[in-house]
PDB file of C-alpha atoms in Angstrom:
ATOM      1  CA  MET T   1     104.534 114.568 105.524  1.00  0.00           C
ATOM      2  CA  HIS T   2     106.917 113.637 108.293  1.00  0.00           C
ATOM      3  CA  VAL T   3     107.536 109.902 108.730  1.00  0.00           C
ATOM      4  CA  MET T   4     109.432 107.933 111.383  1.00  0.00           C
ATOM      5  CA  VAL T   5     110.862 104.576 110.313  1.00  0.00           C
ATOM      6  CA  VAL T   6     112.165 102.144 112.944  1.00  0.00           C
ATOM      7  CA  ASP T   7     114.087  99.090 111.720  1.00  0.00           C
ATOM      8  CA  ASP T   8     117.297  97.438 112.899  1.00  0.00           C
ATOM      9  CA  ASP T   9     118.281  96.789 109.256  1.00  0.00           C
ATOM     10  CA  THR T  10     120.082  99.870 107.911  1.00  0.00           C
ATOM     11  CA  PHE T  11     119.554  98.673 104.325  1.00  0.00           C
ATOM     12  CA  ILE T  12     115.767  98.847 104.842  1.00  0.00           C
ATOM     13  CA  LEU T  13     116.115 102.278 106.482  1.00  0.00           C
ATOM     14  CA  ASP T  14     118.111 103.561 103.494  1.00  0.00           C
ATOM     15  CA  LEU T  15     115.676 101.991 101.018  1.00  0.00           C
ATOM     16  CA  LEU T  16     112.590 103.456 102.706  1.00  0.00           C
ATOM     17  CA  THR T  17     114.256 106.860 103.014  1.00  0.00           C
ATOM     18  CA  THR T  18     114.981 106.824  99.280  1.00  0.00           C
ATOM     19  CA  ILE T  19     111.452 105.677  98.403  1.00  0.00           C
ATOM     20  CA  LEU T  20     109.742 108.238 100.628  1.00  0.00           C
ATOM     21  CA  THR T  21     111.915 111.264  99.865  1.00  0.00           C
ATOM     22  CA  VAL T  22     112.459 110.805  96.119  1.00  0.00           C
ATOM     23  CA  ASP T  23     109.805 113.338  95.099  1.00  0.00           C
ATOM     24  CA  GLY T  24     110.217 115.671  98.070  1.00  0.00           C
ATOM     25  CA  ARG T  25     106.768 114.930  99.530  1.00  0.00           C
ATOM     26  CA  HIS T  26     108.063 113.321 102.724  1.00  0.00           C
ATOM     27  CA  THR T  27     110.776 113.844 105.293  1.00  0.00           C
ATOM     28  CA  VAL T  28     111.994 110.766 107.130  1.00  0.00           C
ATOM     29  CA  ASP T  29     113.537 110.228 110.559  1.00  0.00           C
ATOM     30  CA  CYS T  30     115.214 106.823 110.858  1.00  0.00           C
ATOM     31  CA  MET T  31     115.785 104.928 114.084  1.00  0.00           C
ATOM     32  CA  VAL T  32     117.664 101.653 114.503  1.00  0.00           C
ATOM     33  CA  SER T  33     116.599 101.237 118.122  1.00  0.00           C
ATOM     34  CA  PRO T  34     112.974 100.977 119.276  1.00  0.00           C
ATOM     35  CA  VAL T  35     114.040 102.379 122.653  1.00  0.00           C
ATOM     36  CA  ASP T  36     115.426 105.492 120.936  1.00  0.00           C
ATOM     37  CA  ALA T  37     112.211 105.710 118.923  1.00  0.00           C
ATOM     38  CA  ILE T  38     110.095 105.751 122.100  1.00  0.00           C
ATOM     39  CA  ARG T  39     112.294 108.507 123.533  1.00  0.00           C
ATOM     40  CA  ALA T  40     111.921 110.555 120.340  1.00  0.00           C
ATOM     41  CA  LEU T  41     108.160 109.983 120.235  1.00  0.00           C
ATOM     42  CA  SER T  42     107.823 110.989 123.892  1.00  0.00           C
ATOM     43  CA  LYS T  43     109.479 114.323 123.115  1.00  0.00           C
ATOM     44  CA  ASN T  44     107.944 114.982 119.680  1.00  0.00           C
ATOM     45  CA  SER T  45     104.887 112.767 119.289  1.00  0.00           C
ATOM     46  CA  GLY T  46     102.889 115.367 117.351  1.00  0.00           C
ATOM     47  CA  LYS T  47     105.673 115.752 114.817  1.00  0.00           C
ATOM     48  CA  TYR T  48     104.900 112.632 112.774  1.00  0.00           C
ATOM     49  CA  ASP T  49     102.196 111.995 110.184  1.00  0.00           C
ATOM     50  CA  CYS T  50     103.014 108.288 109.896  1.00  0.00           C
ATOM     51  CA  LEU T  51     105.094 105.678 111.742  1.00  0.00           C
ATOM     52  CA  ILE T  52     106.625 102.577 110.144  1.00  0.00           C
ATOM     53  CA  PHE T  53     107.905  99.865 112.514  1.00  0.00           C
ATOM     54  CA  ASP T  54     109.704  96.616 111.772  1.00  0.00           C
ATOM     55  CA  ILE T  55     108.352  93.756 113.880  1.00  0.00           C
ATOM     56  CA  ILE T  56     111.483  91.732 114.660  1.00  0.00           C
ATOM     57  CA  MET T  57     114.085  93.941 116.374  1.00  0.00           C
ATOM     58  CA  PRO T  58     116.435  93.574 119.329  1.00  0.00           C
ATOM     59  CA  GLU T  59     115.622  95.314 122.639  1.00  0.00           C
ATOM     60  CA  MET T  60     111.888  95.468 121.872  1.00  0.00           C
ATOM     61  CA  ASN T  61     109.766  94.064 119.068  1.00  0.00           C
ATOM     62  CA  GLY T  62     107.727  96.315 116.816  1.00  0.00           C
ATOM     63  CA  ILE T  63     104.422  95.078 118.227  1.00  0.00           C
ATOM     64  CA  GLU T  64     105.375  96.274 121.711  1.00  0.00           C
ATOM     65  CA  LEU T  65     106.648  99.523 120.181  1.00  0.00           C
ATOM     66  CA  CYS T  66     103.258  99.914 118.479  1.00  0.00           C
ATOM     67  CA  ARG T  67     101.447  99.370 121.811  1.00  0.00           C
ATOM     68  CA  LEU T  68     103.621 101.986 123.518  1.00  0.00           C
ATOM     69  CA  ALA T  69     103.091 104.469 120.678  1.00  0.00           C
ATOM     70  CA  ARG T  70      99.314 103.925 120.802  1.00  0.00           C
ATOM     71  CA  SER T  71      99.340 104.605 124.542  1.00  0.00           C
ATOM     72  CA  MET T  72     100.472 108.178 123.812  1.00  0.00           C
ATOM     73  CA  PRO T  73      97.325 110.321 123.356  1.00  0.00           C
ATOM     74  CA  GLU T  74      98.971 112.470 120.666  1.00  0.00           C
ATOM     75  CA  LEU T  75      99.561 109.364 118.531  1.00  0.00           C
ATOM     76  CA  ASP T  76      96.026 108.024 118.834  1.00  0.00           C
ATOM     77  CA  ASN T  77      95.235 109.044 115.270  1.00  0.00           C
ATOM     78  CA  THR T  78      98.674 108.589 113.704  1.00  0.00           C
ATOM     79  CA  PRO T  79      98.876 105.738 111.189  1.00  0.00           C
ATOM     80  CA  ILE T  80     101.286 102.954 112.154  1.00  0.00           C
ATOM     81  CA  LEU T  81     102.437 100.568 109.446  1.00  0.00           C
ATOM     82  CA  MET T  82     104.112  97.321 110.467  1.00  0.00           C
ATOM     83  CA  LEU T  83     106.858  96.038 108.189  1.00  0.00           C
ATOM     84  CA  THR T  84     108.166  92.478 108.467  1.00  0.00           C
ATOM     85  CA  ALA T  85     109.435  89.382 106.718  1.00  0.00           C
ATOM     86  CA  LYS T  86     107.122  87.316 108.937  1.00  0.00           C
ATOM     87  CA  ARG T  87     104.151  86.014 106.982  1.00  0.00           C
ATOM     88  CA  GLU T  88     102.460  84.046 109.755  1.00  0.00           C
ATOM     89  CA  THR T  89      98.943  85.214 110.561  1.00  0.00           C
ATOM     90  CA  LYS T  90      99.831  85.414 114.275  1.00  0.00           C
ATOM     91  CA  TYR T  91     102.074  88.426 113.640  1.00  0.00           C
ATOM     92  CA  LEU T  92      99.401  90.177 111.587  1.00  0.00           C
ATOM     93  CA  VAL T  93      96.761  89.607 114.274  1.00  0.00           C
ATOM     94  CA  ASP T  94      99.102  90.692 117.091  1.00  0.00           C
ATOM     95  CA  ALA T  95     100.094  93.835 115.174  1.00  0.00           C
ATOM     96  CA  MET T  96      96.502  94.840 114.483  1.00  0.00           C
ATOM     97  CA  HIS T  97      95.496  94.200 118.110  1.00  0.00           C
ATOM     98  CA  ALA T  98      98.407  96.413 119.183  1.00  0.00           C
ATOM     99  CA  GLY T  99      96.968  99.272 117.113  1.00  0.00           C
ATOM    100  CA  ALA T 100      98.680  98.936 113.739  1.00  0.00           C
ATOM    101  CA  SER T 101      96.905 100.523 110.791  1.00  0.00           C
ATOM    102  CA  ASP T 102      98.346  98.169 108.198  1.00  0.00           C
ATOM    103  CA  TYR T 103     100.828  95.324 107.750  1.00  0.00           C
ATOM    104  CA  ILE T 104     103.366  95.077 104.923  1.00  0.00           C
ATOM    105  CA  THR T 105     105.502  92.013 104.301  1.00  0.00           C
ATOM    106  CA  LYS T 106     109.054  92.019 102.970  1.00  0.00           C
ATOM    107  CA  PRO T 107     109.994  91.913 100.214  1.00  0.00           C
ATOM    108  CA  PHE T 108     107.698  94.738  99.191  1.00  0.00           C
ATOM    109  CA  GLU T 109     107.089  96.711  96.037  1.00  0.00           C
ATOM    110  CA  VAL T 110     108.060 100.385  96.025  1.00  0.00           C
ATOM    111  CA  ALA T 111     104.548 101.441  94.969  1.00  0.00           C
ATOM    112  CA  GLU T 112     103.024  99.374  97.780  1.00  0.00           C
ATOM    113  CA  ILE T 113     104.788 101.391 100.495  1.00  0.00           C
ATOM    114  CA  ASP T 114     103.595 104.731  99.154  1.00  0.00           C
ATOM    115  CA  PHE T 115     100.081 103.456  98.429  1.00  0.00           C
ATOM    116  CA  ARG T 116      99.557 101.850 101.840  1.00  0.00           C
ATOM    117  CA  MET T 117     101.044 104.807 103.695  1.00  0.00           C
ATOM    118  CA  ASN T 118      98.836 107.301 101.854  1.00  0.00           C
ATOM    119  CA  ALA T 119      95.762 105.095 102.321  1.00  0.00           C
ATOM    120  CA  ALA T 120      96.427 104.823 106.067  1.00  0.00           C
ATOM    121  CA  ILE T 121      96.969 108.567 106.391  1.00  0.00           C
ATOM    122  CA  HIS T 122      93.756 109.270 104.445  1.00  0.00           C
ATOM    123  CA  LEU T 123      91.779 106.803 106.571  1.00  0.00           C
ATOM    124  CA  HIS T 124      93.054 108.274 109.834  1.00  0.00           C
ATOM    125  CA  SER T 125      92.390 111.813 108.594  1.00  0.00           C
ATOM    126  CA  SER T 126      88.814 110.847 107.672  1.00  0.00           C
ATOM    127  CA  ARG T 127      88.283 109.270 111.090  1.00  0.00           C
ATOM    128  CA  ARG T 128      89.626 112.394 112.803  1.00  0.00           C
ATOM    129  CA  ASN T 129      87.304 114.628 110.744  1.00  0.00           C
ATOM    130  CA  MET T 130      84.320 112.381 111.447  1.00  0.00           C
ATOM    131  CA  LYS T 131      85.098 112.430 115.167  1.00  0.00           C
ATOM    132  CA  ARG T 132      85.253 116.244 115.136  1.00  0.00           C
ATOM    133  CA  SER T 133      81.957 116.459 113.241  1.00  0.00           C
ATOM    134  CA  ASN T 134      80.291 114.058 115.666  1.00  0.00           C
ATOM    135  CA  GLU T 135      81.554 116.113 118.613  1.00  0.00           C
ATOM    136  CA  ARG T 136      80.118 119.312 117.084  1.00  0.00           C
ATOM    137  CA  ILE T 137      76.795 117.611 116.426  1.00  0.00           C
ATOM    138  CA  SER T 138      76.617 116.193 119.952  1.00  0.00           C
ATOM    139  CA  GLN T 139      77.297 119.680 121.328  1.00  0.00           C
ATOM    140  CA  GLY T 140      74.183 120.972 119.609  1.00  0.00           C
ATOM    141  CA  GLY T 141      75.541 122.195 116.295  1.00  0.00           C
ATOM    142  CA  SER T 142      75.778 120.507 112.961  1.00  0.00           C
ATOM    143  CA  SER T 143      78.914 119.912 110.974  1.00  0.00           C
ATOM    144  CA  ARG T 144      77.762 122.463 108.379  1.00  0.00           C
ATOM    145  CA  SER T 145      76.147 125.221 110.430  1.00  0.00           C
ATOM    146  CA  ASN T 146      74.230 125.918 113.594  1.00  0.00           C
ATOM    147  CA  LYS T 147      70.889 126.089 111.750  1.00  0.00           C
ATOM    148  CA  PRO T 148      68.369 123.361 112.526  1.00  0.00           C
ATOM    149  CA  MET T 149      68.433 120.530 110.036  1.00  0.00           C
ATOM    150  CA  ILE T 150      65.344 119.807 107.962  1.00  0.00           C
ATOM    151  CA  THR T 151      64.283 116.220 107.436  1.00  0.00           C
ATOM    152  CA  LYS T 152      63.492 114.526 104.150  1.00  0.00           C
ATOM    153  CA  SER T 153      59.819 114.163 105.105  1.00  0.00           C
ATOM    154  CA  GLU T 154      59.596 117.895 105.869  1.00  0.00           C
ATOM    155  CA  ILE T 155      61.070 118.682 102.454  1.00  0.00           C
ATOM    156  CA  MET T 156      58.561 116.356 100.791  1.00  0.00           C
ATOM    157  CA  SER T 157      55.704 117.984 102.713  1.00  0.00           C
ATOM    158  CA  ILE T 158      56.792 121.480 101.667  1.00  0.00           C
ATOM    159  CA  PHE T 159      57.186 120.306  98.078  1.00  0.00           C
ATOM    160  CA  ALA T 160      53.722 118.693  98.100  1.00  0.00           C
ATOM    161  CA  ASP T 161      52.161 121.901  99.499  1.00  0.00           C
ATOM    162  CA  GLU T 162      53.860 124.029  96.849  1.00  0.00           C
ATOM    163  CA  LEU T 163      52.843 121.616  94.103  1.00  0.00           C
ATOM    164  CA  TYR T 164      49.227 121.683  95.353  1.00  0.00           C
ATOM    165  CA  LYS T 165      49.223 125.517  95.338  1.00  0.00           C
ATOM    166  CA  TYR T 166      50.694 125.574  91.840  1.00  0.00           C
ATOM    167  CA  ASN T 167      48.107 123.122  90.467  1.00  0.00           C
ATOM    168  CA  LYS T 168      45.208 125.166  91.943  1.00  0.00           C
ATOM    169  CA  LYS T 169      46.199 128.217  89.877  1.00  0.00           C
TER     170      LYS T 169
END
């Protein structure tokens, strides 16, 4: 998976890069500037499987960065994790209203980053699949095939008829 991390603290960038690339499952692009991150996302928005933004940064805070990222149609279903030392509920609420998928406070555990990122990616993938299935169903097909679906009561009726025929023998 390809991850973008935006934080003005280079120590955090190095730490997250180490955590996420240690087993070779992820590649990480690091940005110190939220403005540079927006430029990169504008050019390559479909490139990333997950975005991790710090909240308190110069130039632009992570909540505004999250809003801008969510305004890009290609990032509508990309998980965005907010990372911050701020523990006040206001920041959590603002981040979630801006479109964040999850909120992680510093200091964090190594396992927490990987777990929350994978959970967010799985959730967004499930939502995307459900949306596609719903679109197919609303267009007249089912998610499994184009055959008409049979209801539970129809199955019970068929079963009852077959059972009746069997008992008459």
